[in-house]
mmCIF file of C-alpha atoms in Angstrom:
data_model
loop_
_atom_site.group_PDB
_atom_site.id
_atom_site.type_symbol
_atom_site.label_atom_id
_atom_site.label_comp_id
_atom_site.label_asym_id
_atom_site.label_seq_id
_atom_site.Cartn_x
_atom_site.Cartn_y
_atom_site.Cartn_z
ATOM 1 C CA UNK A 1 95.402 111.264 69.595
ATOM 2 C CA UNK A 2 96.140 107.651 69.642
ATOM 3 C CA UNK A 3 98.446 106.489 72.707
ATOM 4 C CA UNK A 4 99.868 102.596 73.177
ATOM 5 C CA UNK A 5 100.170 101.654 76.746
ATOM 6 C CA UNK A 6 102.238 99.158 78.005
ATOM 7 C CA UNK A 7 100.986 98.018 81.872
ATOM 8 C CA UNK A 8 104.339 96.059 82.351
ATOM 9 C CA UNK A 9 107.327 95.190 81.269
ATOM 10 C CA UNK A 10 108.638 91.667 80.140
ATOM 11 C CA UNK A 11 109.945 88.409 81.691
ATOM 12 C CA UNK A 12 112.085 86.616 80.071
ATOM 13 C CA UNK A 13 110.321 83.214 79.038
ATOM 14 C CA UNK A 14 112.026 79.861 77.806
ATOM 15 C CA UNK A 15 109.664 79.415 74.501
ATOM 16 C CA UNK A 16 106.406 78.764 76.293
ATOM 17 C CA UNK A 17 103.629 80.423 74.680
ATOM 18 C CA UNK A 18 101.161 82.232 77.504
ATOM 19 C CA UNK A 19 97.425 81.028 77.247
ATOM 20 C CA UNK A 20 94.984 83.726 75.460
ATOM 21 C CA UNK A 21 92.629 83.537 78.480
ATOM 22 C CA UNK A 22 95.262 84.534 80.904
ATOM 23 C CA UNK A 23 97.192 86.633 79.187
ATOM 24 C CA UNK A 24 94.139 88.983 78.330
ATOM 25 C CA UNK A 25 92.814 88.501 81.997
ATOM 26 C CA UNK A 26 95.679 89.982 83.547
ATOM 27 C CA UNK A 27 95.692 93.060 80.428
ATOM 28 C CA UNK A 28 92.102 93.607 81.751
ATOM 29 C CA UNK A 29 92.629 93.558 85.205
ATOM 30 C CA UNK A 30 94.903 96.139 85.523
ATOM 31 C CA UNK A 31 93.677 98.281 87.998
ATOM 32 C CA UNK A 32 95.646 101.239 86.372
ATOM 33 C CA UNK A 33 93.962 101.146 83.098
ATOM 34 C CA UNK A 34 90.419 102.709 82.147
ATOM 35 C CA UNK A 35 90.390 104.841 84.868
ATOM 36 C CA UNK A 36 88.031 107.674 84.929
ATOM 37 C CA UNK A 37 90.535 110.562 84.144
ATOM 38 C CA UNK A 38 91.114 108.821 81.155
ATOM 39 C CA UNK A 39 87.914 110.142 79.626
ATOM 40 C CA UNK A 40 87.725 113.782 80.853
ATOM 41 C CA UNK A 41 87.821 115.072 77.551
ATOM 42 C CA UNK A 42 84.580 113.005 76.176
ATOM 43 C CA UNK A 43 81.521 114.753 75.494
ATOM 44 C CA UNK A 44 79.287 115.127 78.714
ATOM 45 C CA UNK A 45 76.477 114.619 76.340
ATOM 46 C CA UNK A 46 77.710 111.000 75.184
ATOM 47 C CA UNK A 47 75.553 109.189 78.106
ATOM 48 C CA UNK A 48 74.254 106.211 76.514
ATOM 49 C CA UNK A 49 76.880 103.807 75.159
ATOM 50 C CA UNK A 50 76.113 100.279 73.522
ATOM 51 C CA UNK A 51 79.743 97.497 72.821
ATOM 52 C CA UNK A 52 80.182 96.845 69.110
ATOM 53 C CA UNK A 53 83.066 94.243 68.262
ATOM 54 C CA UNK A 54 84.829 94.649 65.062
ATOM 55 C CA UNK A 55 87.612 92.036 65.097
ATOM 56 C CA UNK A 56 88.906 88.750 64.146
ATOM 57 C CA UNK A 57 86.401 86.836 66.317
ATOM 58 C CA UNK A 58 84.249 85.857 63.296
ATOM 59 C CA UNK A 59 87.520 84.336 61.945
ATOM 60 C CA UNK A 60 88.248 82.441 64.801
ATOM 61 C CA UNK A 61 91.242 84.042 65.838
ATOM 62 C CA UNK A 62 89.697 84.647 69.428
ATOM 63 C CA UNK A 63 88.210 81.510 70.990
ATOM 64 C CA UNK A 64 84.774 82.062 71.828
ATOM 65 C CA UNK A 65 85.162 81.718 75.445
ATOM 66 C CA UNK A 66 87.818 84.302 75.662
ATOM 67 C CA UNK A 67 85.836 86.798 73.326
ATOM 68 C CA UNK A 68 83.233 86.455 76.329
ATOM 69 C CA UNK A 69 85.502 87.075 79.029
ATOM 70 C CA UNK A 70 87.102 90.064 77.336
ATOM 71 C CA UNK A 71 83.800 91.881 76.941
ATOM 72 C CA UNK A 72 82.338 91.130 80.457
ATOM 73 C CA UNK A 73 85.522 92.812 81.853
ATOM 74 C CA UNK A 74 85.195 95.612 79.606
ATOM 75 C CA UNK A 75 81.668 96.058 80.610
ATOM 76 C CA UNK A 76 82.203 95.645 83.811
ATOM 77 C CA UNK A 77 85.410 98.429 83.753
ATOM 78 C CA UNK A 78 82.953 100.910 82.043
ATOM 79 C CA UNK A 79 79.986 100.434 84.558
ATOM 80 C CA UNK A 80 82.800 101.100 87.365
ATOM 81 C CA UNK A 81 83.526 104.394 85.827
ATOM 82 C CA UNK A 82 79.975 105.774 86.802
ATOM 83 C CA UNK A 83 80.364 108.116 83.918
ATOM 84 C CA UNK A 84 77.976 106.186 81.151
ATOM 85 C CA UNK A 85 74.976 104.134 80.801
ATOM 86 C CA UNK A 86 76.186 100.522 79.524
ATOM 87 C CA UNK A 87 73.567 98.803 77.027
ATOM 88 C CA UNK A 88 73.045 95.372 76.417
ATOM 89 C CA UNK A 89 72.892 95.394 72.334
ATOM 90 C CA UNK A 90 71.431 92.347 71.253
ATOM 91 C CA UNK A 91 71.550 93.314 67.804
ATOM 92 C CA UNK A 92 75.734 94.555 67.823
ATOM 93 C CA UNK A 93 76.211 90.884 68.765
ATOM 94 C CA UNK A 94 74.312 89.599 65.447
ATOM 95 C CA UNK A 95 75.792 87.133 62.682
ATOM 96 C CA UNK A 96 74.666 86.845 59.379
ATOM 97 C CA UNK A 97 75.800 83.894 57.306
ATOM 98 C CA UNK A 98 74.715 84.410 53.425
ATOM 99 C CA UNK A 99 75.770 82.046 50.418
ATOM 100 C CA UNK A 100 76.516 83.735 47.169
ATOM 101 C CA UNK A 101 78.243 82.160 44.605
ATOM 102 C CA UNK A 102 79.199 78.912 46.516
ATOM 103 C CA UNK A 103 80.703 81.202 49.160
ATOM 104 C CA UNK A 104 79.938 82.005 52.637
ATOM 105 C CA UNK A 105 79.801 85.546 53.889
ATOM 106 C CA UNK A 106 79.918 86.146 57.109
ATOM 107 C CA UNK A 107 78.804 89.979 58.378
ATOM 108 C CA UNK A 108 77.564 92.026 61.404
ATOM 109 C CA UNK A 109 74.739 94.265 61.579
ATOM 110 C CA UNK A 110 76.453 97.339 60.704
ATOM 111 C CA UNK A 111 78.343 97.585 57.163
ATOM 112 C CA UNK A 112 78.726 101.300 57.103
ATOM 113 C CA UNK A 113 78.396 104.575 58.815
ATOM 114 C CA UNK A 114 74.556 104.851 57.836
ATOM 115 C CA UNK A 115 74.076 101.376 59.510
ATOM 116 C CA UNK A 116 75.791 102.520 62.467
ATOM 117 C CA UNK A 117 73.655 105.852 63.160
ATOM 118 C CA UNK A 118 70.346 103.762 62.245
ATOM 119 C CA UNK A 119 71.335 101.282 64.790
ATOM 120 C CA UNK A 120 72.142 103.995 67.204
ATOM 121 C CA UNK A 121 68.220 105.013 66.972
ATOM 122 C CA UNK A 122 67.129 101.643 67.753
ATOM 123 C CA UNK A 123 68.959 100.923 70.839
ATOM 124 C CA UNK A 124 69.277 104.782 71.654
ATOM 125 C CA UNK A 125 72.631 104.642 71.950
ATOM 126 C CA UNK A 126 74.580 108.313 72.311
ATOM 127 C CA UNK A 127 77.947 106.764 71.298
ATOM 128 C CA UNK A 128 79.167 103.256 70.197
ATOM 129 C CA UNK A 129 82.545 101.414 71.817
ATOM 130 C CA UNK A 130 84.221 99.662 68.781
ATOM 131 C CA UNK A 131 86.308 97.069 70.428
ATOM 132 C CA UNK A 132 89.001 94.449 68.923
ATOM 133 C CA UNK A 133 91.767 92.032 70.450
ATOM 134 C CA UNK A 134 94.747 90.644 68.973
ATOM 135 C CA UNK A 135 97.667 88.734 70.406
ATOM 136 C CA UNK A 136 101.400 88.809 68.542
ATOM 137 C CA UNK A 137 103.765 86.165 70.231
ATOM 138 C CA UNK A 138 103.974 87.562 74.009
ATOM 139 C CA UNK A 139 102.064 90.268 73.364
ATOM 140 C CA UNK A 140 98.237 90.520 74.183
ATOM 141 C CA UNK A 141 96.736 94.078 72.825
ATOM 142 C CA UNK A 142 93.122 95.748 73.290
ATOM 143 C CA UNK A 143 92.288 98.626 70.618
ATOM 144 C CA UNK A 144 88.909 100.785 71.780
ATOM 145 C CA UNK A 145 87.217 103.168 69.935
ATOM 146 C CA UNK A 146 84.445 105.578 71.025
ATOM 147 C CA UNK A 147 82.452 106.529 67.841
ATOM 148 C CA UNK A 148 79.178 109.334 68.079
ATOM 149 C CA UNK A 149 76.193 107.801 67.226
ATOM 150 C CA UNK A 150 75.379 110.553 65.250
ATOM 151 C CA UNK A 151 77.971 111.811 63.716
ATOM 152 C CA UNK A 152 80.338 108.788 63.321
ATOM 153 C CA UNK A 153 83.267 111.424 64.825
ATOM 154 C CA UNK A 154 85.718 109.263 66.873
ATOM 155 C CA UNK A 155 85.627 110.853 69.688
ATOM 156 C CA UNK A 156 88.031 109.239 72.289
ATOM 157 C CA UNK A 157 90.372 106.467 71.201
ATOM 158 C CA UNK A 158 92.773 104.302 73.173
ATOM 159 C CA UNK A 159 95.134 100.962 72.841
ATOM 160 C CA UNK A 160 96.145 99.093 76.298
ATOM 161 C CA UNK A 161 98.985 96.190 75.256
ATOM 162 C CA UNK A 162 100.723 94.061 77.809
ATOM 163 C CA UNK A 163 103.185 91.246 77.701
ATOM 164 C CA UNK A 164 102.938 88.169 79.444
ATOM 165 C CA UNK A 165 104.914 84.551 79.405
ATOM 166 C CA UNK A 166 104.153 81.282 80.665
ATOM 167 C CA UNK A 167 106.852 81.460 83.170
ATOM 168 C CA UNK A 168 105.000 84.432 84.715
ATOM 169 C CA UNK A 169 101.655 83.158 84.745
ATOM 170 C CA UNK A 170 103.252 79.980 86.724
ATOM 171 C CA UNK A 171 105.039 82.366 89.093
ATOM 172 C CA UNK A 172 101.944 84.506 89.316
ATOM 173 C CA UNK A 173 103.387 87.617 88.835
ATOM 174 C CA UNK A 174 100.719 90.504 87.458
ATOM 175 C CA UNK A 175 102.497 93.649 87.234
ATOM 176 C CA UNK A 176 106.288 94.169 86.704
ATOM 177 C CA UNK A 177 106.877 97.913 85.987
ATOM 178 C CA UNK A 178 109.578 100.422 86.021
ATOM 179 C CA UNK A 179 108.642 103.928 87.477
ATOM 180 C CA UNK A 180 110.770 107.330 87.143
ATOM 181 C CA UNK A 181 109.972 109.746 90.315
ATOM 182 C CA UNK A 182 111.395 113.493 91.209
ATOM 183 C CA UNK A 183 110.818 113.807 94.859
ATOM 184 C CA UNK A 184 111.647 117.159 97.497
ATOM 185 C CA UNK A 185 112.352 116.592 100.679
ATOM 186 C CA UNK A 186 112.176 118.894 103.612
ATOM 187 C CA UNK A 187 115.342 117.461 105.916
ATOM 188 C CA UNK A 188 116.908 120.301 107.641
ATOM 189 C CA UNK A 189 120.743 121.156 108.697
ATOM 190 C CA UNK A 190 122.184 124.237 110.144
ATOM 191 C CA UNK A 191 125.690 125.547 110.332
ATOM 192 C CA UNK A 192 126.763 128.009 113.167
ATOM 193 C CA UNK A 193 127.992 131.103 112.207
ATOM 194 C CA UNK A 194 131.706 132.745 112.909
ATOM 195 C CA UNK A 195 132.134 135.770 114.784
ATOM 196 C CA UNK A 196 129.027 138.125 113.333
ATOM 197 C CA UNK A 197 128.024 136.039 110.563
ATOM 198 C CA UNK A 198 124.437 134.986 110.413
ATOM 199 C CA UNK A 199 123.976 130.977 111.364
ATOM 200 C CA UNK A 200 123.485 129.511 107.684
ATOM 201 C CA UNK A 201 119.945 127.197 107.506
ATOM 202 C CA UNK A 202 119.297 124.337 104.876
ATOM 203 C CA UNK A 203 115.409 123.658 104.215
ATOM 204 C CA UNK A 204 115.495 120.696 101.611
ATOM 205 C CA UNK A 205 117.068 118.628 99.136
ATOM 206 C CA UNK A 206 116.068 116.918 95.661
ATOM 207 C CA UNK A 207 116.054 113.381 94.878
ATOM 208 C CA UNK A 208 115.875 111.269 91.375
ATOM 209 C CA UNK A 209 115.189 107.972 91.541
ATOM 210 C CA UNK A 210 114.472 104.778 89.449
ATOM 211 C CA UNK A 211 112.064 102.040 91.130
ATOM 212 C CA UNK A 212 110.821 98.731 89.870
ATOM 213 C CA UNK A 213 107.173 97.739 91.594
ATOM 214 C CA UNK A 214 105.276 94.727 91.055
ATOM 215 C CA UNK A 215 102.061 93.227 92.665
ATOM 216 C CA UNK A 216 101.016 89.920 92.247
ATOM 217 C CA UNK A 217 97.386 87.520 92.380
ATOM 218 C CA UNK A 218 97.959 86.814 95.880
ATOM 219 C CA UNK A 219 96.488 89.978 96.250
ATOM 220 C CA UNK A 220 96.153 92.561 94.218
ATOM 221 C CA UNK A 221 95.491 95.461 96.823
ATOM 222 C CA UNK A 222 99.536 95.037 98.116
ATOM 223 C CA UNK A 223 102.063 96.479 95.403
ATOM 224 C CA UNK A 224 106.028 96.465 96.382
ATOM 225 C CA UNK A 225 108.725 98.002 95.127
ATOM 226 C CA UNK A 226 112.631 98.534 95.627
ATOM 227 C CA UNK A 227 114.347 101.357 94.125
ATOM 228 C CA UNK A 228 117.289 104.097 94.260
ATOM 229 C CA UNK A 229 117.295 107.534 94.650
ATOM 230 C CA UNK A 230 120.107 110.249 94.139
ATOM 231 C CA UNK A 231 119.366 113.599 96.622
ATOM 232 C CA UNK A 232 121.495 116.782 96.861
ATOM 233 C CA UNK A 233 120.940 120.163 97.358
ATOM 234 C CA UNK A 234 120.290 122.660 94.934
ATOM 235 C CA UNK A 235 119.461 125.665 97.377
ATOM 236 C CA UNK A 236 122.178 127.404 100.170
ATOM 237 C CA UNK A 237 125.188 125.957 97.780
ATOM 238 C CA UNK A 238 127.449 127.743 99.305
ATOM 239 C CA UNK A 239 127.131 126.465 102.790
ATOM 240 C CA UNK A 240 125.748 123.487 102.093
ATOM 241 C CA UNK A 241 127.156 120.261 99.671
ATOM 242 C CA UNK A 242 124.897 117.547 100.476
ATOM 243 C CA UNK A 243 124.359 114.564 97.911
ATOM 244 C CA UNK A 244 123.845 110.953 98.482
ATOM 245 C CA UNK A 245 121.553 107.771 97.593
ATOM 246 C CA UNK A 246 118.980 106.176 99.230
ATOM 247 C CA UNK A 247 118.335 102.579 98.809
ATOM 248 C CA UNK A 248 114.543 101.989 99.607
ATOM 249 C CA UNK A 249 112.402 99.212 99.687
ATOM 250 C CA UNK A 250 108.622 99.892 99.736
ATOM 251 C CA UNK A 251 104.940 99.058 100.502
ATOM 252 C CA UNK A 252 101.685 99.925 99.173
ATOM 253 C CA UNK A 253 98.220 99.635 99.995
ATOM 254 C CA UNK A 254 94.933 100.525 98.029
ATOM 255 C CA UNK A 255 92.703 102.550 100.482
ATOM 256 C CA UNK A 256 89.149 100.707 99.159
ATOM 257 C CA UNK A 257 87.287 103.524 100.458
ATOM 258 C CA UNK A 258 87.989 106.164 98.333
ATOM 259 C CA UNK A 259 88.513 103.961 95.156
ATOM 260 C CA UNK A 260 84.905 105.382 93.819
ATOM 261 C CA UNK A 261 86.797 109.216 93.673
ATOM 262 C CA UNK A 262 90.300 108.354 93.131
ATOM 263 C CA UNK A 263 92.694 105.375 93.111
ATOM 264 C CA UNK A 264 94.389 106.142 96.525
ATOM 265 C CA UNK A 265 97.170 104.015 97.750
ATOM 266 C CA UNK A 266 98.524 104.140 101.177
ATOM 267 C CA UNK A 267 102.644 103.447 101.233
ATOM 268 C CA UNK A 268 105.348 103.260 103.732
ATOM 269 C CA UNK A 269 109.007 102.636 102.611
ATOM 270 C CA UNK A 270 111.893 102.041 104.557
ATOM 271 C CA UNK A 271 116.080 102.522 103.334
ATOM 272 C CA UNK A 272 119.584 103.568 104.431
ATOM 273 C CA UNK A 273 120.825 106.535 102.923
ATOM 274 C CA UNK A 274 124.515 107.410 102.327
ATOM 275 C CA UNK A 275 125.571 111.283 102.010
ATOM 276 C CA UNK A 276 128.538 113.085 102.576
ATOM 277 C CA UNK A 277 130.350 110.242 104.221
ATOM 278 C CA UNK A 278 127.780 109.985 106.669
ATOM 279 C CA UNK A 279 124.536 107.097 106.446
ATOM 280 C CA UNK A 280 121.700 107.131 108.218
ATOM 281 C CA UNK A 281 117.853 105.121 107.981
ATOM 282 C CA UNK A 282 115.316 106.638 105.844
ATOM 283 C CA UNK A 283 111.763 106.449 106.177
ATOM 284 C CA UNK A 284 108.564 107.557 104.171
ATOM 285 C CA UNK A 285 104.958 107.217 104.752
ATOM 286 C CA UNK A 286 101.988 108.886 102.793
ATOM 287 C CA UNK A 287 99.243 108.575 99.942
ATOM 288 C CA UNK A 288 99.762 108.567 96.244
ATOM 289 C CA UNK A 289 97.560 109.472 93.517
ATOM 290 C CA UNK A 290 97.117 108.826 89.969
ATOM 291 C CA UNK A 291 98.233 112.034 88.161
ATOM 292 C CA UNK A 292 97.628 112.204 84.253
ATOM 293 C CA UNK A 293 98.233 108.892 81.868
ATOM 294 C CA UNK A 294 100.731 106.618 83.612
ATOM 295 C CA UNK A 295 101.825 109.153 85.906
ATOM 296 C CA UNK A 296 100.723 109.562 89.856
ATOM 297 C CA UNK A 297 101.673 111.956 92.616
ATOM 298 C CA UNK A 298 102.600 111.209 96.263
ATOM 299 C CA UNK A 299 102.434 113.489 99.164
ATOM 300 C CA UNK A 300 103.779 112.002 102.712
ATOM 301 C CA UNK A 301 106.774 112.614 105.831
ATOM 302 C CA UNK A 302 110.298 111.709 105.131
ATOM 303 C CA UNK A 303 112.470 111.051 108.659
ATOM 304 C CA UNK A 304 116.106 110.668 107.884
ATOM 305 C CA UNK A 305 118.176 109.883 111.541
ATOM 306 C CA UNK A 306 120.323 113.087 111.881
ATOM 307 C CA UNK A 307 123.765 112.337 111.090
ATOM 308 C CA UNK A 308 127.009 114.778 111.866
ATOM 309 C CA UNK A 309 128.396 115.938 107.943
ATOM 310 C CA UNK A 310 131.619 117.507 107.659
ATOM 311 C CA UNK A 311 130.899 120.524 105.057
ATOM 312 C CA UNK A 312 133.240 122.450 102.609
ATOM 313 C CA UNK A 313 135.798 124.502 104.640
ATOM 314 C CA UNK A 314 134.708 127.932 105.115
ATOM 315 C CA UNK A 315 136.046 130.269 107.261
ATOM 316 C CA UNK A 316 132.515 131.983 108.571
ATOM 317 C CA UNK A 317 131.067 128.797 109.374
ATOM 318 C CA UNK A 318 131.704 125.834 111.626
ATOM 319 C CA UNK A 319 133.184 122.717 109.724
ATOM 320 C CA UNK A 320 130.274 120.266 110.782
ATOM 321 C CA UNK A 321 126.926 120.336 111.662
ATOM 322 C CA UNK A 322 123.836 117.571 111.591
ATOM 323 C CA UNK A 323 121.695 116.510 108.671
ATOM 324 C CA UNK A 324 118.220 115.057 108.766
ATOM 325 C CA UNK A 325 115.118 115.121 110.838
ATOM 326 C CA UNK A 326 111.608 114.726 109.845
ATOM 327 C CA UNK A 327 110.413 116.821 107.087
ATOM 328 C CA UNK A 328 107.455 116.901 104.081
ATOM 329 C CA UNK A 329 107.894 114.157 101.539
ATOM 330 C CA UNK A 330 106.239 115.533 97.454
ATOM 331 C CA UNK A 331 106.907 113.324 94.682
ATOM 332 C CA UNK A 332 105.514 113.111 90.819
ATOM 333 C CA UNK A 333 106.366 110.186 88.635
ATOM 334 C CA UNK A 334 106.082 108.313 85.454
ATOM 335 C CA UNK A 335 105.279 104.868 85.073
ATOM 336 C CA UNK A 336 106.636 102.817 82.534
#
């Protein structure tokens, strides 16, 4: 199935076209895109995989040092993956200029599907990566295309697109997203029982938040973000009415280490939450992971400074009791 993926958002520009070379650099060096779970479905037998481009660049719509730039990176993304063998094919790079007519023809090696499997069997290539670049106004967009060698079956197909202005290339900005995340929280309260009535216990709350994260060339290891979350309860509704928001400002940190097995990054976030006319600080720390196509998982400690919270009257419980503590922080989200 064919999926468009945008790796960040826009900034509003002023008219000033962005440069090919950078705005296809940053695209490229995305550290989110091509990752290896990206091609868990391909064919274990595809081993062997030679480039073959099949855009404009005979045309001259890609300069010729930016059609070399975009291919190193892309061979250079797919020899990171550690899942194929990357061949240098002389012969996809080929040229022909013939004159018929009066008229020049320009063509590449391969004219049809038969050309393609032949040149498969001289280069031994398992599968070929049909590449192509474009750029519309702000937007810079790289179509691939994993074709069999032997069958011509597309077997894995994917589009990255990103947009980019002048304004952010001077301000060096090379990431602006907008993340959704569902988070549970384990922050504790208990409520003393009346009489002969059973103290009542409250073991976690739900939050939904909206963040916006950015990283920028300074270094691309350090992402930050600042967001908003809304938490209440959902469980022990009858004792229990907590809801709030958290304002949160956060860190995060690739872990270098373990970037060969998974993308980890390292995070620590820091906010004052307000709940049930109460407000306390907030604090997070943990790892996140990259979970499915531009979503990721986080699993860390939340500490929330416990804070006395006047509760719905009821008449087998006491009328306040204190919210917060340390607890286990899980979170999935979707990046947009």
């Amino acid at each position: 199935m064919s999926e468009t993926r945008v790796v960040t958002s826009d900034v509003p520009g002023f008219g000033l076209p962005p440069t090919m070379y950078a705005g296809f650099s940053r695209l490229l060096d995305d550290e989110s895109i091509l990752v290896p779970e990206e091609l868990l479905d391909v064919d274990k037998n595809i081993k062997r995989i030679a480039f073959y481009f099949n855009g404009d660049r005979l045309h001259r719509k890609i300069p010729k040092q930016v059609h070399l730039m975009i291919e190193n990176k892309l061979l250079g993304k797919f020899m990171g993956l550690g899942r194929f063998e990357v061949i240098d094919c002389i012969e996809c790079r080929t040229t022909r200029v013939n004159f018929e007519d009066s008229r020049m023809l320009i063509s590449q090696s391969a004219q049809s599907n038969q050309d393609l499997r032949n040149l498969s069997k001289e280069v031994r290539a398992d599968a070929f990566l049909l590449w192509s670049a474009s750029v519309h106004e702000e937007k810079f967009t790289i179509n691939l295309r994993l074709v069999s060698a032997k069958s011509n079956e597309l077997v894995w197909l994917k589009e990255y697109a990103k947009k980019t202005t002048r304004e952010q290339e001077e301000l060096e900005f090379e990431s602006i997203e907008l993340e959704m995340v569902v988070s549970s929280w384990g922050l504790a309260a208990e409520r003393d029982g009346v009489g002969a009535v059973e103290d009542a216990s409250l073991s976690g709350v739900t939050g939904f938040g909206i963040r916006r994260r950015e990283y920028t060339t300074l270094n691309k290891d350090v992402e930050y973000s600042l967001g908003v979350e809304y938490f209440r309860n959902f469980s022990s509704t009858d004792e229990f009415n907590i809801s709030g928001f958290n304002l949160e400002g956060r860190i995060f940190v690739n872990i270098s280490a373990l970037k060969d097995w998974v993308n980890t990054k390292a995070y620590v976030g820091i906010g004052q939450a307000f709940f049930s006319g109460s407000h306390g600080l907030m604090m997070k720390f943990g790892l996140e992971f990259p979970f499915v196509t531009n979503g990721f998982m986080a699993i860390g400690a939340v500490y929330l400074v416990k804070e006395e919270v006047e509760w719905d009257s009821n008449s087998d419980y006491e009328d306040s009791s204190e919210f917060g503590g340390a607890g286990l922080d899980l979170t999935l989200g979707y990046r947009f």
